[in-house]
Tab-separated table of C-alpha atoms in Angstrom:
chain	number	residue	atom	x	y	z
A	6	MET	CA	25.230	-23.379	-2.746
A	7	ALA	CA	21.929	-21.594	-2.208
A	8	LYS	CA	18.972	-23.717	-3.420
A	9	THR	CA	17.747	-20.830	-5.567
A	10	SER	CA	20.988	-19.496	-6.687
A	11	LYS	CA	20.844	-20.455	-10.334
A	12	LEU	CA	17.291	-18.891	-10.448
A	13	LEU	CA	18.446	-15.820	-8.964
A	14	THR	CA	21.436	-15.497	-11.336
A	15	LYS	CA	19.090	-15.933	-14.235
A	16	TYR	CA	16.701	-13.477	-12.742
A	17	GLN	CA	19.320	-10.812	-12.079
A	18	ASN	CA	20.579	-11.038	-15.831
A	19	ASP	CA	17.040	-10.394	-17.084
A	20	PHE	CA	16.571	-7.666	-14.435
A	21	ASP	CA	19.692	-5.825	-15.228
A	22	ALA	CA	18.872	-5.623	-18.960
A	23	LEU	CA	16.119	-3.090	-18.120
A	24	LYS	CA	18.072	-0.786	-16.107
A	25	ASP	CA	18.251	2.174	-18.546
A	26	VAL	CA	14.588	2.158	-19.159
A	27	ARG	CA	13.740	1.524	-15.480
A	28	ASP	CA	15.672	4.745	-14.568
A	29	THR	CA	13.090	6.761	-16.440
A	30	TRP	CA	10.027	5.480	-14.814
A	31	ASP	CA	10.192	7.658	-11.647
A	32	LYS	CA	10.161	10.942	-13.893
A	33	ARG	CA	7.117	9.520	-15.894
A	34	GLU	CA	5.257	8.823	-12.555
A	35	GLN	CA	5.835	12.254	-11.349
A	36	PHE	CA	4.527	13.674	-14.707
A	37	VAL	CA	1.077	11.797	-13.900
A	38	ILE	CA	0.780	13.630	-10.648
A	39	GLY	CA	1.788	16.921	-12.074
A	40	GLU	CA	5.327	17.292	-10.280
A	41	ILE	CA	8.287	18.778	-12.199
A	42	TYR	CA	11.478	16.709	-11.926
A	43	ASP	CA	14.883	18.601	-11.565
A	44	SER	CA	17.513	16.391	-13.177
A	45	VAL	CA	20.332	18.449	-11.734
A	46	SER	CA	19.311	18.080	-8.003
A	47	GLN	CA	17.545	14.794	-8.514
A	48	THR	CA	14.436	16.100	-6.650
A	49	THR	CA	11.084	17.678	-7.545
A	50	THR	CA	11.309	21.505	-8.228
A	51	ARG	CA	9.634	24.197	-5.897
A	52	SER	CA	8.148	25.671	-8.917
A	53	GLN	CA	5.183	23.446	-9.713
A	54	VAL	CA	3.828	25.291	-12.942
A	55	VAL	CA	2.695	22.236	-15.243
A	56	ASP	CA	1.103	22.381	-18.509
A	57	GLN	CA	-1.406	19.593	-18.554
A	58	THR	CA	-1.989	19.373	-22.329
A	59	LEU	CA	-0.126	16.004	-22.856
A	60	LEU	CA	-1.660	14.308	-19.804
A	61	SER	CA	-5.077	15.460	-20.724
A	62	ALA	CA	-4.489	14.142	-24.268
A	63	MET	CA	-3.431	10.749	-23.042
A	64	ILE	CA	-6.469	10.522	-20.858
A	65	ARG	CA	-8.786	11.562	-23.412
A	66	ARG	CA	-7.107	8.868	-25.947
A	67	THR	CA	-7.574	6.265	-23.284
A	68	ASN	CA	-11.248	7.270	-22.792
A	69	ASP	CA	-11.823	7.233	-26.660
A	70	VAL	CA	-10.466	3.561	-26.818
A	71	MET	CA	-12.724	2.468	-24.029
A	72	ALA	CA	-15.810	4.089	-25.664
A	73	LYS	CA	-15.108	1.994	-28.802
A	74	LEU	CA	-13.942	-1.118	-27.134
A	75	PRO	CA	-14.598	-4.154	-29.508
A	76	THR	CA	-17.014	-6.771	-28.023
A	77	GLY	CA	-16.437	-10.479	-28.501
A	78	LEU	CA	-19.133	-12.607	-30.031
A	79	VAL	CA	-19.428	-16.358	-30.755
A	80	ARG	CA	-20.716	-16.909	-34.261
A	81	VAL	CA	-21.847	-20.404	-35.436
A	82	MET	CA	-20.715	-22.085	-38.790
A	83	SER	CA	-23.971	-24.004	-39.259
A	84	LYS	CA	-27.587	-23.692	-37.929
A	85	LYS	CA	-27.312	-26.814	-35.829
A	86	ASN	CA	-24.940	-25.012	-33.554
A	87	LYS	CA	-27.236	-21.904	-33.113
A	88	GLY	CA	-28.112	-22.920	-29.680
A	89	LYS	CA	-24.513	-23.511	-28.564
A	90	SER	CA	-23.511	-20.108	-29.590
A	91	VAL	CA	-26.296	-18.579	-27.627
A	92	ILE	CA	-25.159	-20.399	-24.568
A	93	LEU	CA	-21.572	-19.401	-25.118
A	94	ASN	CA	-22.282	-15.794	-25.566
A	95	ALA	CA	-24.373	-15.877	-22.153
A	96	ILE	CA	-21.399	-17.463	-20.479
A	97	LEU	CA	-19.134	-14.729	-22.003
A	98	ASN	CA	-21.320	-11.871	-21.076
A	99	HIS	CA	-22.989	-12.887	-17.877
A	100	TYR	CA	-20.343	-15.114	-16.059
A	101	ILE	CA	-16.933	-14.444	-17.365
A	102	ILE	CA	-16.986	-10.505	-17.825
A	103	PRO	CA	-18.524	-9.876	-14.411
A	104	ASN	CA	-16.271	-12.148	-12.534
A	105	ALA	CA	-12.856	-11.675	-14.279
A	106	ASP	CA	-12.334	-9.105	-11.576
A	107	THR	CA	-8.862	-9.718	-10.034
A	108	GLN	CA	-7.484	-6.209	-9.061
A	109	TYR	CA	-10.432	-4.420	-10.654
A	110	ASP	CA	-13.428	-5.115	-12.897
A	111	ILE	CA	-12.442	-6.113	-16.407
A	112	TYR	CA	-13.342	-2.774	-18.069
A	113	THR	CA	-11.163	-0.814	-15.481
A	114	LYS	CA	-8.310	-3.120	-16.321
A	115	PHE	CA	-8.691	-2.390	-19.863
A	116	TRP	CA	-8.513	1.307	-19.134
A	117	MET	CA	-5.212	0.776	-17.014
A	118	ALA	CA	-3.516	-1.237	-19.527
A	119	GLU	CA	-4.212	1.336	-22.441
A	120	PHE	CA	-3.067	4.328	-20.283
A	121	ALA	CA	0.007	2.621	-18.965
A	122	SER	CA	0.968	1.783	-22.369
A	123	LEU	CA	0.842	5.400	-23.370
A	124	LEU	CA	2.983	6.217	-20.328
A	125	TYR	CA	5.541	3.463	-20.419
A	126	GLY	CA	5.430	2.210	-24.126
A	127	LYS	CA	4.030	-1.257	-23.255
A	128	GLN	CA	1.896	-2.847	-20.624
A	129	ASP	CA	2.199	-6.592	-20.047
A	130	LEU	CA	-0.673	-8.680	-18.630
A	131	LEU	CA	-0.672	-12.082	-16.947
A	132	VAL	CA	-3.601	-14.228	-18.302
A	133	ASP	CA	-4.501	-17.351	-16.322
A	134	TYR	CA	-7.543	-19.267	-14.991
A	135	VAL	CA	-8.624	-18.499	-11.544
A	136	VAL	CA	-10.573	-20.402	-8.874
A	137	LYS	CA	-12.519	-18.225	-6.345
A	138	GLY	CA	-15.924	-18.479	-4.719
A	139	ASP	CA	-18.263	-19.515	-7.321
A	140	TYR	CA	-16.274	-18.576	-10.439
A	141	VAL	CA	-13.860	-20.786	-12.336
A	142	GLY	CA	-12.608	-19.375	-15.554
A	143	PRO	CA	-10.227	-17.115	-17.214
A	144	ASP	CA	-8.995	-13.755	-15.829
A	145	PHE	CA	-6.146	-11.447	-16.361
A	146	TYR	CA	-3.751	-9.284	-14.213
A	147	VAL	CA	-2.332	-5.853	-14.949
A	148	ILE	CA	1.416	-6.427	-14.017
A	149	PRO	CA	3.071	-3.267	-12.479
A	150	VAL	CA	5.684	-2.099	-14.751
A	151	ARG	CA	8.496	-2.941	-12.194
A	152	ASN	CA	7.277	-6.336	-11.544
A	153	GLY	CA	7.292	-7.768	-14.943
A	154	ILE	CA	10.798	-8.696	-16.500
A	155	PRO	CA	11.072	-10.459	-19.807
A	156	GLU	CA	13.850	-12.526	-21.104
A	157	ALA	CA	16.876	-10.340	-21.859
A	158	GLY	CA	17.571	-9.630	-25.587
A	159	ASN	CA	14.095	-9.908	-26.802
A	160	ILE	CA	11.634	-7.136	-28.097
A	161	SER	CA	8.596	-8.975	-28.069
A	162	VAL	CA	6.998	-11.428	-25.382
A	163	ASN	CA	6.128	-13.715	-28.324
A	164	ASP	CA	10.033	-14.183	-28.797
A	165	CYS	CA	10.702	-14.913	-25.144
A	166	ASN	CA	11.385	-18.343	-23.754
A	167	HIS	CA	10.521	-17.273	-20.252
A	168	TYR	CA	9.057	-14.176	-18.133
A	169	TRP	CA	9.428	-13.260	-14.466
A	170	VAL	CA	6.727	-11.781	-12.425
A	171	ARG	CA	7.710	-10.445	-9.109
A	172	SER	CA	5.036	-10.131	-6.538
A	173	TRP	CA	4.684	-9.007	-2.614
A	174	VAL	CA	2.359	-11.029	-0.670
A	175	SER	CA	1.235	-11.205	2.948
A	176	LYS	CA	1.990	-13.934	5.300
A	177	GLU	CA	-1.733	-14.917	5.499
A	178	TRP	CA	-1.845	-15.092	1.716
A	179	LEU	CA	1.186	-17.493	1.519
A	180	GLY	CA	-0.196	-19.535	4.485
A	181	GLY	CA	-3.337	-20.077	2.585
A	182	ARG	CA	-1.403	-21.747	-0.296
A	183	LYS	CA	-0.801	-24.797	1.798
A	184	LYS	CA	-4.327	-25.940	0.996
A	185	LEU	CA	-3.455	-25.850	-2.767
A	186	ASP	CA	-2.108	-28.533	-4.985
A	187	GLY	CA	1.420	-27.877	-6.237
A	188	TRP	CA	2.536	-25.680	-3.171
A	189	LYS	CA	5.262	-26.980	-0.928
A	190	GLY	CA	7.770	-25.683	1.896
A	191	ILE	CA	5.321	-22.964	2.975
A	192	ASP	CA	5.830	-23.501	6.824
A	193	GLY	CA	9.579	-23.374	6.311
A	194	ALA	CA	9.407	-20.136	4.267
A	195	LEU	CA	7.151	-18.368	6.708
A	196	GLU	CA	9.531	-19.324	9.527
A	197	LYS	CA	12.575	-17.746	7.745
A	198	VAL	CA	10.754	-14.568	6.874
A	199	LYS	CA	8.823	-14.038	10.208
A	200	LYS	CA	9.391	-10.383	10.054
A	201	GLY	CA	8.662	-9.781	6.491
A	202	ALA	CA	10.626	-7.380	4.379
A	203	LYS	CA	10.572	-3.566	3.805
A	204	VAL	CA	9.465	-2.712	0.410
A	205	SER	CA	10.722	0.718	-0.432
A	206	ASP	CA	13.534	0.883	-2.903
A	207	ASN	CA	13.042	2.541	-6.425
A	208	ASP	CA	13.323	-0.883	-8.074
A	209	LYS	CA	10.444	-2.381	-6.344
A	210	THR	CA	7.878	0.330	-5.744
A	211	SER	CA	6.646	3.226	-8.084
A	212	TYR	CA	7.376	6.851	-7.204
A	213	ILE	CA	3.624	7.394	-6.242
A	214	GLU	CA	3.663	4.310	-3.911
A	215	ARG	CA	6.676	5.714	-2.169
A	216	LYS	CA	5.164	9.264	-1.852
A	217	TYR	CA	1.688	8.250	-0.832
A	218	GLN	CA	1.814	4.970	1.031
A	219	SER	CA	2.699	4.727	4.637
A	220	GLU	CA	5.840	2.928	5.885
A	221	LEU	CA	3.397	0.382	7.452
A	222	GLN	CA	1.752	-0.431	4.078
A	223	ARG	CA	5.207	-1.063	2.541
A	224	THR	CA	6.599	-3.536	5.240
A	225	LYS	CA	5.889	-7.063	6.395
A	226	LYS	CA	5.557	-8.306	2.748
A	227	ILE	CA	7.150	-11.452	1.269
A	228	GLU	CA	8.791	-11.166	-1.964
A	229	LEU	CA	7.942	-14.070	-4.520
A	230	LEU	CA	9.391	-14.495	-7.879
A	231	THR	CA	7.675	-16.571	-10.491
A	232	LEU	CA	9.502	-17.878	-13.453
A	233	TYR	CA	6.932	-18.590	-16.324
A	234	GLU	CA	8.483	-21.001	-18.938
A	235	LYS	CA	6.673	-22.527	-21.865
A	236	ASP	CA	6.678	-25.843	-20.171
A	237	LYS	CA	6.566	-25.207	-16.559
A	238	TRP	CA	5.946	-22.373	-13.837
A	239	THR	CA	8.212	-22.095	-10.912
A	240	THR	CA	7.624	-19.952	-7.853
A	241	PHE	CA	10.298	-19.295	-5.025
A	242	SER	CA	11.106	-16.975	-2.215
A	243	PRO	CA	14.622	-15.278	-2.539
A	244	ALA	CA	14.557	-14.397	1.249
A	245	ALA	CA	13.811	-17.931	2.346
A	246	ASP	CA	15.824	-19.558	-0.429
A	247	VAL	CA	13.101	-22.099	-1.161
A	248	VAL	CA	11.249	-23.159	-4.118
A	249	LEU	CA	7.374	-23.244	-3.393
A	250	ARG	CA	5.770	-24.387	-6.377
A	251	GLU	CA	7.116	-26.110	-9.696
A	252	ILE	CA	4.191	-27.243	-11.975
A	253	ASP	CA	3.757	-28.143	-15.549
A	254	ASN	CA	2.320	-25.280	-17.430
A	255	PRO	CA	-1.475	-25.730	-16.715
A	256	HIS	CA	-2.604	-24.237	-20.023
A	257	LYS	CA	-1.480	-27.446	-21.630
A	258	ASN	CA	0.210	-25.395	-24.526
A	259	SER	CA	3.653	-24.194	-25.248
A	260	GLU	CA	2.954	-20.563	-24.843
A	261	LEU	CA	3.747	-18.149	-22.135
A	262	PRO	CA	0.631	-16.675	-20.170
A	263	ILE	CA	1.672	-13.162	-20.984
A	264	VAL	CA	0.206	-10.699	-23.497
A	265	SER	CA	1.256	-7.166	-24.182
A	266	LYS	CA	-0.620	-3.929	-24.958
A	267	VAL	CA	1.992	-1.978	-27.005
A	268	ASN	CA	1.555	1.545	-27.924
A	269	ILE	CA	4.071	1.996	-30.749
A	270	PRO	CA	6.224	-1.164	-31.308
A	271	LEU	CA	10.046	-0.642	-31.917
A	272	ILE	CA	12.349	-3.081	-33.570
A	273	ASP	CA	15.256	-2.419	-31.118
A	274	ARG	CA	13.646	-2.150	-27.733
A	275	TYR	CA	11.181	-4.239	-25.591
A	276	GLN	CA	9.314	-1.383	-23.967
A	277	GLY	CA	8.010	0.141	-27.281
A	278	LEU	CA	7.810	4.019	-27.812
A	279	SER	CA	5.408	5.769	-25.274
A	280	GLU	CA	3.506	9.119	-25.895
A	281	TYR	CA	5.241	10.535	-23.020
A	282	GLU	CA	8.632	10.152	-24.795
A	283	ARG	CA	7.142	11.528	-28.030
A	284	PHE	CA	5.908	14.707	-26.665
A	285	ILE	CA	7.465	15.288	-23.209
A	286	SER	CA	10.374	17.699	-24.854
A	287	GLN	CA	7.484	19.860	-26.279
A	288	GLN	CA	5.515	19.849	-22.962
A	289	LYS	CA	8.755	20.919	-21.102
A	290	HIS	CA	9.427	23.671	-23.780
A	291	GLN	CA	5.765	24.923	-23.175
A	292	THR	CA	6.096	24.829	-19.381
A	293	HIS	CA	9.324	26.739	-19.510
A	294	SER	CA	7.721	29.541	-21.578
A	295	LEU	CA	4.984	29.923	-19.040
A	296	THR	CA	7.329	30.434	-16.101
């Protein structure tokens, strides 16, 4: 029996639960870049007359949210702690915010999370502590919609007992994990996946990636799956069939390191209701009337 077979069976069950909504994501991504999808031929149409009202409204709403973004502030309960609050606010504004820049700077990530929630209905974020250069502190990562898989049957991450994050890394990145505590079996995994893998199917990359990234950019990557549970985190390579990391939850709590930005919560669906779904039929009607 494969070493990771139980993990893969568990993952596949959660992954399959999102199939119906996953099948709509290509159309949403084509909408963002102004392409019209023909549901009959399963291709983009030659006629590219697109009304940009909905997309413009979504961008404007995202910009409005960012323009009024609330700012955290440490307040004291007594005068004797006033000096501590000054120090903590200085750490927040001059140390954490400038350095919490995994992927992008923190404000760009807030913008991305807001816009993605309008498009997909919900955007999940991975929250963790990072160690890099001169910075050790909190940071968050905007999880691409195809790479975050919640526990099947739940409508909120707060109700999930586990959550999967799929990632694609280079051989160099994985090799660098050998120096870190908690990682194991790196050399064996690299040996088994020397050539890497081709990342091109619809379940693993967005429509925009497949359209604009070259074949070279989507090859020679190693797929890793990380299972975040409330008590432990497990990372493994499906291709190499090896568990690379299994550690206790480093946050020392019983919470998953996942938070969600939801557009309109629904009681019967994890993804929530997007602005795209609310208004796309009206947009299509307007576009048709222009052609």
